[in-house]
PDB file of C-alpha atoms in Angstrom:
ATOM      1  CA  MET A  12      30.967  36.749  39.527  1.00 72.00           C
ATOM      2  CA  ASN A  13      33.563  33.536  39.289  1.00 81.00           C
ATOM      3  CA  LYS A  14      31.083  32.459  42.056  1.00 85.00           C
ATOM      4  CA  VAL A  15      28.832  32.941  39.311  1.00 88.00           C
ATOM      5  CA  PHE A  16      30.001  31.136  36.772  1.00 87.00           C
ATOM      6  CA  LYS A  17      30.927  27.527  38.490  1.00 87.00           C
ATOM      7  CA  ALA A  18      27.351  28.367  40.827  1.00 89.00           C
ATOM      8  CA  LEU A  19      25.920  27.798  37.024  1.00 89.00           C
ATOM      9  CA  SER A  20      27.848  25.817  35.083  1.00 87.00           C
ATOM     10  CA  ASP A  21      25.885  22.773  37.371  1.00 88.00           C
ATOM     11  CA  PRO A  22      22.752  21.378  36.321  1.00 88.00           C
ATOM     12  CA  THR A  23      21.488  20.581  38.983  1.00 90.00           C
ATOM     13  CA  ARG A  24      22.387  23.932  40.598  1.00 92.00           C
ATOM     14  CA  ARG A  25      20.357  26.055  37.667  1.00 91.00           C
ATOM     15  CA  ARG A  26      16.927  23.149  37.913  1.00 92.00           C
ATOM     16  CA  VAL A  27      17.470  24.608  41.886  1.00 93.00           C
ATOM     17  CA  LEU A  28      17.148  27.686  40.297  1.00 92.00           C
ATOM     18  CA  GLN A  29      14.867  27.452  37.630  1.00 90.00           C
ATOM     19  CA  LEU A  30      12.745  25.362  40.441  1.00 91.00           C
ATOM     20  CA  LEU A  31      12.407  28.306  42.693  1.00 90.00           C
ATOM     21  CA  ARG A  32      11.218  30.958  39.409  1.00 86.00           C
ATOM     22  CA  SER A  33       7.278  29.211  40.517  1.00 83.00           C
ATOM     23  CA  GLY A  34       7.866  30.743  43.687  1.00 83.00           C
ATOM     24  CA  SER A  35      10.473  30.388  47.037  1.00 84.00           C
ATOM     25  CA  MET A  36      10.421  26.199  48.429  1.00 89.00           C
ATOM     26  CA  THR A  37      12.018  25.040  51.342  1.00 90.00           C
ATOM     27  CA  ALA A  38      15.468  22.621  51.078  1.00 90.00           C
ATOM     28  CA  GLY A  39      13.380  19.914  51.665  1.00 90.00           C
ATOM     29  CA  GLU A  40      10.674  20.937  48.883  1.00 91.00           C
ATOM     30  CA  LEU A  41      13.886  21.317  46.784  1.00 91.00           C
ATOM     31  CA  ALA A  42      15.637  18.587  47.260  1.00 91.00           C
ATOM     32  CA  ALA A  43      12.268  16.274  47.005  1.00 91.00           C
ATOM     33  CA  HIS A  44      13.467  17.342  43.354  1.00 90.00           C
ATOM     34  CA  PHE A  45      16.580  15.234  43.092  1.00 89.00           C
ATOM     35  CA  ALA A  46      17.619  11.913  43.205  1.00 87.00           C
ATOM     36  CA  VAL A  47      20.989  13.276  45.560  1.00 84.00           C
ATOM     37  CA  SER A  48      21.671  13.385  49.423  1.00 85.00           C
ATOM     38  CA  GLY A  49      21.021  15.690  51.484  1.00 84.00           C
ATOM     39  CA  PRO A  50      24.361  17.106  52.167  1.00 87.00           C
ATOM     40  CA  THR A  51      24.860  17.472  47.996  1.00 89.00           C
ATOM     41  CA  MET A  52      21.982  18.819  48.307  1.00 90.00           C
ATOM     42  CA  SER A  53      23.203  20.611  51.375  1.00 90.00           C
ATOM     43  CA  ALA A  54      26.239  21.501  48.999  1.00 92.00           C
ATOM     44  CA  HIS A  55      24.667  22.814  46.214  1.00 92.00           C
ATOM     45  CA  PHE A  56      22.754  25.342  48.704  1.00 92.00           C
ATOM     46  CA  THR A  57      25.845  26.780  50.047  1.00 92.00           C
ATOM     47  CA  VAL A  58      26.904  26.831  46.755  1.00 92.00           C
ATOM     48  CA  LEU A  59      24.024  28.884  44.730  1.00 93.00           C
ATOM     49  CA  ARG A  60      24.215  30.819  48.057  1.00 92.00           C
ATOM     50  CA  GLU A  61      27.725  32.031  48.548  1.00 92.00           C
ATOM     51  CA  ALA A  62      26.941  32.948  44.313  1.00 91.00           C
ATOM     52  CA  GLY A  63      24.490  35.785  46.154  1.00 90.00           C
ATOM     53  CA  LEU A  64      21.929  33.420  43.549  1.00 92.00           C
ATOM     54  CA  VAL A  65      19.762  32.249  45.824  1.00 91.00           C
ATOM     55  CA  GLU A  66      18.505  34.159  50.121  1.00 88.00           C
ATOM     56  CA  ALA A  67      18.214  31.761  52.482  1.00 88.00           C
ATOM     57  CA  ASP A  68      15.427  32.534  55.502  1.00 85.00           C
ATOM     58  CA  LYS A  69      15.339  30.853  58.139  1.00 84.00           C
ATOM     59  CA  GLN A  70      11.620  29.629  59.419  1.00 81.00           C
ATOM     60  CA  GLY A  71      11.926  27.663  62.874  1.00 84.00           C
ATOM     61  CA  ARG A  72      13.570  24.888  61.773  1.00 85.00           C
ATOM     62  CA  THR A  73      13.220  24.991  58.090  1.00 87.00           C
ATOM     63  CA  ILE A  74      14.750  26.988  55.989  1.00 89.00           C
ATOM     64  CA  ARG A  75      13.063  28.682  52.851  1.00 89.00           C
ATOM     65  CA  TYR A  76      15.196  29.976  49.757  1.00 90.00           C
ATOM     66  CA  ILE A  77      14.159  33.064  47.320  1.00 88.00           C
ATOM     67  CA  LEU A  78      15.947  33.669  43.401  1.00 88.00           C
ATOM     68  CA  ASN A  79      17.986  36.511  44.409  1.00 88.00           C
ATOM     69  CA  LEU A  80      19.285  36.825  40.390  1.00 90.00           C
ATOM     70  CA  SER A  81      19.935  40.313  39.135  1.00 91.00           C
ATOM     71  CA  VAL A  82      19.475  41.057  35.324  1.00 93.00           C
ATOM     72  CA  LEU A  83      22.461  39.740  34.037  1.00 92.00           C
ATOM     73  CA  GLU A  84      22.923  36.515  36.014  1.00 91.00           C
ATOM     74  CA  ASP A  85      19.354  35.955  34.465  1.00 90.00           C
ATOM     75  CA  ALA A  86      20.064  36.224  31.336  1.00 91.00           C
ATOM     76  CA  LEU A  87      24.047  34.259  32.012  1.00 89.00           C
ATOM     77  CA  LEU A  88      21.379  31.333  33.428  1.00 89.00           C
ATOM     78  CA  GLY A  89      19.503  31.742  30.495  1.00 88.00           C
ATOM     79  CA  PHE A  90      22.242  31.182  28.212  1.00 86.00           C
ATOM     80  CA  ALA A  91      23.606  28.230  30.478  1.00 85.00           C
ATOM     81  CA  GLN A  92      20.779  26.562  30.175  1.00 81.00           C
ATOM     82  CA  VAL A  93      20.389  27.139  26.376  1.00 82.00           C
ATOM     83  CA  PHE A  94      23.856  26.034  25.278  1.00 79.00           C
ATOM     84  CA  GLY A  95      25.612  24.260  27.816  1.00 69.00           C
ATOM     85  CA  LEU A  96      27.838  25.399  30.747  1.00 61.00           C
ATOM     86  CA  GLU A  97      28.890  22.176  32.236  1.00 58.00           C
ATOM     87  CA  ILE A  98      32.436  21.038  33.813  1.00 51.00           C
ATOM     88  CA  THR A  99      33.587  18.054  34.468  1.00 47.00           C
ATOM     89  CA  HIS A 100      34.961  18.349  37.667  1.00 50.00           C
ATOM     90  CA  ASP A 101      33.694  21.009  39.807  1.00 54.00           C
ATOM     91  CA  ALA A 102      36.357  21.847  43.287  1.00 54.00           C
ATOM     92  CA  GLU A 103      33.975  23.971  45.178  1.00 54.00           C
ATOM     93  CA  LEU A 104      31.400  21.290  44.986  1.00 55.00           C
ATOM     94  CA  ASP A 105      33.961  18.920  46.393  1.00 56.00           C
ATOM     95  CA  ALA A 106      35.417  21.044  49.319  1.00 56.00           C
ATOM     96  CA  ALA A 107      31.936  22.317  50.371  1.00 55.00           C
ATOM     97  CA  LEU A 108      31.106  18.225  50.612  1.00 54.00           C
ATOM     98  CA  ASP A 109      33.848  17.486  52.176  1.00 54.00           C
ATOM     99  CA  ASN A 110      33.201  20.457  54.292  1.00 57.00           C
ATOM    100  CA  THR A 111      29.885  18.944  55.285  1.00 53.00           C
ATOM    101  CA  GLU A 112      31.289  14.659  55.780  1.00 47.00           C
ATOM    102  CA  GLU A 113      33.964  16.718  58.184  1.00 48.00           C
ATOM    103  CA  VAL A 114      30.557  18.089  60.094  1.00 44.00           C
ATOM    104  CA  THR A 115      28.968  15.182  60.624  1.00 41.00           C
TER     105      THR A 115
ATOM    106  CA  MET B  23      34.112  44.938  40.499  1.00 49.00           C
ATOM    107  CA  ILE B  24      31.102  47.264  39.331  1.00 58.00           C
ATOM    108  CA  LYS B  25      29.342  48.420  42.275  1.00 58.00           C
ATOM    109  CA  ASN B  26      25.222  48.147  43.181  1.00 67.00           C
ATOM    110  CA  PRO B  27      24.191  51.787  41.901  1.00 65.00           C
ATOM    111  CA  LEU B  28      21.515  50.660  44.899  1.00 67.00           C
ATOM    112  CA  THR B  29      23.850  51.237  47.404  1.00 77.00           C
ATOM    113  CA  ILE B  30      25.039  54.487  48.266  1.00 83.00           C
ATOM    114  CA  PRO B  31      28.260  53.746  47.522  1.00 84.00           C
ATOM    115  CA  GLY B  32      27.409  52.646  44.180  1.00 80.00           C
ATOM    116  CA  ALA B  33      25.551  55.689  43.764  1.00 83.00           C
ATOM    117  CA  LEU B  34      28.310  57.888  44.901  1.00 87.00           C
ATOM    118  CA  VAL B  35      30.473  56.069  42.527  1.00 86.00           C
ATOM    119  CA  ALA B  36      27.671  56.763  39.426  1.00 83.00           C
ATOM    120  CA  ALA B  37      26.945  60.179  40.136  1.00 86.00           C
ATOM    121  CA  GLY B  38      30.830  60.729  40.234  1.00 89.00           C
ATOM    122  CA  VAL B  39      31.781  59.023  36.691  1.00 87.00           C
ATOM    123  CA  ILE B  40      28.387  61.027  35.324  1.00 86.00           C
ATOM    124  CA  LEU B  41      29.870  63.989  36.682  1.00 90.00           C
ATOM    125  CA  ALA B  42      33.586  63.649  35.927  1.00 92.00           C
ATOM    126  CA  ALA B  43      32.468  63.027  32.031  1.00 89.00           C
ATOM    127  CA  ALA B  44      30.654  66.064  31.928  1.00 89.00           C
ATOM    128  CA  TYR B  45      33.434  68.093  33.192  1.00 92.00           C
ATOM    129  CA  GLY B  46      35.620  66.357  30.960  1.00 92.00           C
ATOM    130  CA  MET B  47      33.321  67.053  27.875  1.00 90.00           C
ATOM    131  CA  GLY B  48      33.370  70.343  28.894  1.00 91.00           C
ATOM    132  CA  LEU B  49      37.058  71.160  28.540  1.00 93.00           C
ATOM    133  CA  ALA B  50      36.866  68.256  25.557  1.00 92.00           C
ATOM    134  CA  VAL B  51      34.805  70.488  23.749  1.00 92.00           C
ATOM    135  CA  ASP B  52      36.323  73.674  25.170  1.00 93.00           C
ATOM    136  CA  ARG B  53      39.390  72.437  23.359  1.00 93.00           C
ATOM    137  CA  ASN B  54      37.520  71.667  20.120  1.00 90.00           C
ATOM    138  CA  LEU B  55      38.991  68.526  20.402  1.00 92.00           C
ATOM    139  CA  ILE B  56      35.416  67.358  20.041  1.00 90.00           C
ATOM    140  CA  SER B  57      32.224  68.887  19.267  1.00 91.00           C
ATOM    141  CA  ALA B  58      29.586  69.282  21.281  1.00 91.00           C
ATOM    142  CA  ILE B  59      27.355  67.111  19.841  1.00 92.00           C
ATOM    143  CA  VAL B  60      29.802  64.469  20.029  1.00 92.00           C
ATOM    144  CA  ALA B  61      29.763  65.266  24.308  1.00 91.00           C
ATOM    145  CA  GLU B  62      26.176  65.246  24.098  1.00 91.00           C
ATOM    146  CA  ARG B  63      25.725  61.991  23.110  1.00 93.00           C
ATOM    147  CA  VAL B  64      28.951  60.003  24.732  1.00 92.00           C
ATOM    148  CA  GLN B  65      26.923  61.899  27.935  1.00 91.00           C
ATOM    149  CA  HIS B  66      23.597  61.053  27.697  1.00 92.00           C
ATOM    150  CA  ALA B  67      24.963  56.996  26.475  1.00 93.00           C
ATOM    151  CA  LEU B  68      26.745  57.613  29.314  1.00 91.00           C
ATOM    152  CA  MET B  69      23.264  58.029  31.687  1.00 91.00           C
ATOM    153  CA  GLY B  70      21.482  55.091  29.277  1.00 93.00           C
ATOM    154  CA  GLY B  71      24.274  52.894  30.981  1.00 92.00           C
ATOM    155  CA  VAL B  72      23.568  53.743  34.832  1.00 90.00           C
ATOM    156  CA  LEU B  73      19.658  53.140  34.171  1.00 92.00           C
ATOM    157  CA  VAL B  74      21.439  49.362  32.669  1.00 93.00           C
ATOM    158  CA  LEU B  75      23.269  49.368  35.737  1.00 90.00           C
ATOM    159  CA  ILE B  76      20.366  50.252  37.951  1.00 89.00           C
ATOM    160  CA  GLY B  77      17.388  47.803  36.479  1.00 92.00           C
ATOM    161  CA  ASN B  78      20.263  44.959  36.720  1.00 92.00           C
ATOM    162  CA  PHE B  79      20.879  44.852  40.346  1.00 90.00           C
ATOM    163  CA  MET B  80      17.364  45.998  40.805  1.00 88.00           C
ATOM    164  CA  PRO B  81      15.798  42.447  41.318  1.00 87.00           C
ATOM    165  CA  LYS B  82      18.204  41.924  44.036  1.00 84.00           C
ATOM    166  CA  THR B  83      16.847  44.503  45.956  1.00 77.00           C
ATOM    167  CA  GLY B  84      14.658  43.457  49.323  1.00 64.00           C
ATOM    168  CA  ASN B  85      14.137  39.534  48.287  1.00 59.00           C
ATOM    169  CA  ARG B  86      13.257  38.729  52.381  1.00 58.00           C
ATOM    170  CA  PRO B  87      10.000  38.090  53.416  1.00 53.00           C
ATOM    171  CA  SER B  88      10.148  41.129  56.406  1.00 52.00           C
ATOM    172  CA  GLU B  89      11.204  43.868  53.479  1.00 54.00           C
ATOM    173  CA  VAL B  90       8.340  43.841  50.969  1.00 54.00           C
ATOM    174  CA  CYS B  91       4.615  44.203  50.838  1.00 58.00           C
ATOM    175  CA  CYS B  92       4.074  40.608  49.101  1.00 61.00           C
ATOM    176  CA  GLU B  93       5.003  37.216  48.821  1.00 65.00           C
ATOM    177  CA  PRO B  94       8.894  37.433  48.271  1.00 65.00           C
ATOM    178  CA  SER B  95       9.029  35.171  44.990  1.00 67.00           C
ATOM    179  CA  GLU B  96       6.474  37.518  43.653  1.00 73.00           C
ATOM    180  CA  ALA B  97       8.024  40.446  44.974  1.00 77.00           C
ATOM    181  CA  HIS B  98      11.342  39.395  42.957  1.00 77.00           C
ATOM    182  CA  SER B  99       9.211  39.112  39.620  1.00 81.00           C
ATOM    183  CA  VAL B 100       7.118  42.686  39.750  1.00 84.00           C
ATOM    184  CA  LYS B 101      11.002  43.612  40.090  1.00 87.00           C
ATOM    185  CA  ARG B 102      12.551  41.063  37.649  1.00 88.00           C
ATOM    186  CA  LEU B 103       9.959  42.683  34.998  1.00 90.00           C
ATOM    187  CA  SER B 104      10.918  46.188  35.810  1.00 91.00           C
ATOM    188  CA  GLY B 105      14.590  45.338  35.913  1.00 93.00           C
ATOM    189  CA  TRP B 106      14.322  43.198  32.328  1.00 94.00           C
ATOM    190  CA  ALA B 107      12.497  46.648  31.105  1.00 95.00           C
ATOM    191  CA  LEU B 108      14.790  49.447  32.547  1.00 94.00           C
ATOM    192  CA  VAL B 109      18.039  47.180  31.310  1.00 96.00           C
ATOM    193  CA  ILE B 110      16.750  47.221  27.776  1.00 96.00           C
ATOM    194  CA  ALA B 111      15.680  50.328  27.917  1.00 96.00           C
ATOM    195  CA  GLY B 112      18.867  51.464  28.908  1.00 96.00           C
ATOM    196  CA  PHE B 113      20.745  49.337  26.031  1.00 96.00           C
ATOM    197  CA  GLY B 114      18.296  51.176  23.645  1.00 96.00           C
ATOM    198  CA  TYR B 115      18.549  54.479  25.141  1.00 96.00           C
ATOM    199  CA  SER B 116      22.240  54.339  24.783  1.00 95.00           C
ATOM    200  CA  LEU B 117      22.231  52.891  21.574  1.00 96.00           C
ATOM    201  CA  THR B 118      19.419  55.753  20.425  1.00 95.00           C
ATOM    202  CA  TRP B 119      22.311  58.588  21.619  1.00 95.00           C
ATOM    203  CA  LEU B 120      25.423  56.689  19.710  1.00 94.00           C
ATOM    204  CA  VAL B 121      23.807  56.469  16.366  1.00 94.00           C
ATOM    205  CA  ALA B 122      20.243  58.189  15.798  1.00 92.00           C
ATOM    206  CA  PRO B 123      20.172  61.359  13.893  1.00 93.00           C
ATOM    207  CA  ILE B 124      20.511  64.148  16.888  1.00 91.00           C
ATOM    208  CA  GLY B 125      17.233  65.206  15.991  1.00 90.00           C
ATOM    209  CA  VAL B 126      15.250  62.028  16.757  1.00 93.00           C
ATOM    210  CA  ALA B 127      17.812  60.823  19.830  1.00 93.00           C
ATOM    211  CA  PRO B 128      15.548  62.530  22.406  1.00 93.00           C
ATOM    212  CA  VAL B 129      12.529  61.776  21.240  1.00 95.00           C
ATOM    213  CA  LEU B 130      13.451  57.834  20.336  1.00 95.00           C
ATOM    214  CA  SER B 131      15.256  57.951  23.895  1.00 94.00           C
ATOM    215  CA  MET B 132      13.043  58.948  25.562  1.00 94.00           C
ATOM    216  CA  VAL B 133       9.859  56.918  24.325  1.00 95.00           C
ATOM    217  CA  LEU B 134      12.116  54.060  25.007  1.00 95.00           C
ATOM    218  CA  VAL B 135      12.487  55.134  28.627  1.00 94.00           C
ATOM    219  CA  GLY B 136       8.906  55.835  29.091  1.00 95.00           C
ATOM    220  CA  ALA B 137       7.904  52.570  27.914  1.00 95.00           C
ATOM    221  CA  ALA B 138       9.722  50.770  30.122  1.00 94.00           C
ATOM    222  CA  VAL B 139       8.741  53.112  32.766  1.00 94.00           C
ATOM    223  CA  VAL B 140       4.832  51.721  31.535  1.00 94.00           C
ATOM    224  CA  VAL B 141       6.293  48.213  31.785  1.00 92.00           C
ATOM    225  CA  MET B 142       7.429  49.060  35.797  1.00 90.00           C
ATOM    226  CA  ALA B 143       4.281  50.871  37.024  1.00 90.00           C
ATOM    227  CA  GLY B 144       2.148  47.865  35.003  1.00 90.00           C
ATOM    228  CA  SER B 145       4.081  45.398  37.147  1.00 85.00           C
ATOM    229  CA  LEU B 146       3.889  47.472  41.051  1.00 83.00           C
ATOM    230  CA  LEU B 147       0.358  47.065  40.116  1.00 85.00           C
ATOM    231  CA  ILE B 148       0.369  43.286  39.451  1.00 80.00           C
ATOM    232  CA  GLY B 149       2.828  42.868  42.738  1.00 75.00           C
ATOM    233  CA  LEU B 150       0.219  45.321  44.845  1.00 76.00           C
ATOM    234  CA  ARG B 151      -2.433  43.045  44.138  1.00 75.00           C
ATOM    235  CA  ALA B 152      -0.515  39.537  45.445  1.00 66.00           C
ATOM    236  CA  ARG B 153      -1.265  38.473  48.010  1.00 57.00           C
ATOM    237  CA  PRO B 154       0.232  39.478  51.590  1.00 57.00           C
ATOM    238  CA  ALA B 155       3.580  37.884  52.939  1.00 50.00           C
ATOM    239  CA  ARG B 156       3.648  34.930  55.315  1.00 49.00           C
ATOM    240  CA  GLN B 157       4.081  35.340  58.577  1.00 45.00           C
TER     241      GLN B 157
END
């Protein structure tokens, strides 16, 4: 549950989930909505996937993301959007970004 | 950690809790610790809780294209609506059995569950009309 709260604490990730409500999208289609670098978006996707809020379906070289929220998670997302659930320092995202940089 | 009742271990845990509660209630009634009506109310409230759990996890099952009949996001929308309907009905079912007069509770609770079933059936019909999954 902690992973879910962490995933929902970031406005970018919440926006990703909102976008996925209208249908499944590829990583590229999602990234086009944000003015952030590819590795940062990739780290956001990793956090969402690890929290079980999205499912990734690999089709050839593209990854298609599908929303995978339970009713409780859906309600939490709505709550976070209305009241804001932001934290100043996202250690998990930082760690994910560090890993991304190590790989590249 | 709450188990997903839509898996075999989760279903076994949910069934075990219901059976253990029924047995416990029976013992409590036999020993005159609680009345038969209170036992019936608690038992039904627990069953409402199971409906809430099933509804909660319903949207998380089978979202991959190979597991659904139609476009995954459309399938998720159907399950999302069904899940919400079942969660609300489950809460209503529990609340009805906990607070409504005993003469009204059986009918009112079944009306709530019936309404959820109608919503679920409606959303399923809409989902079946959706375009087939991408190949």
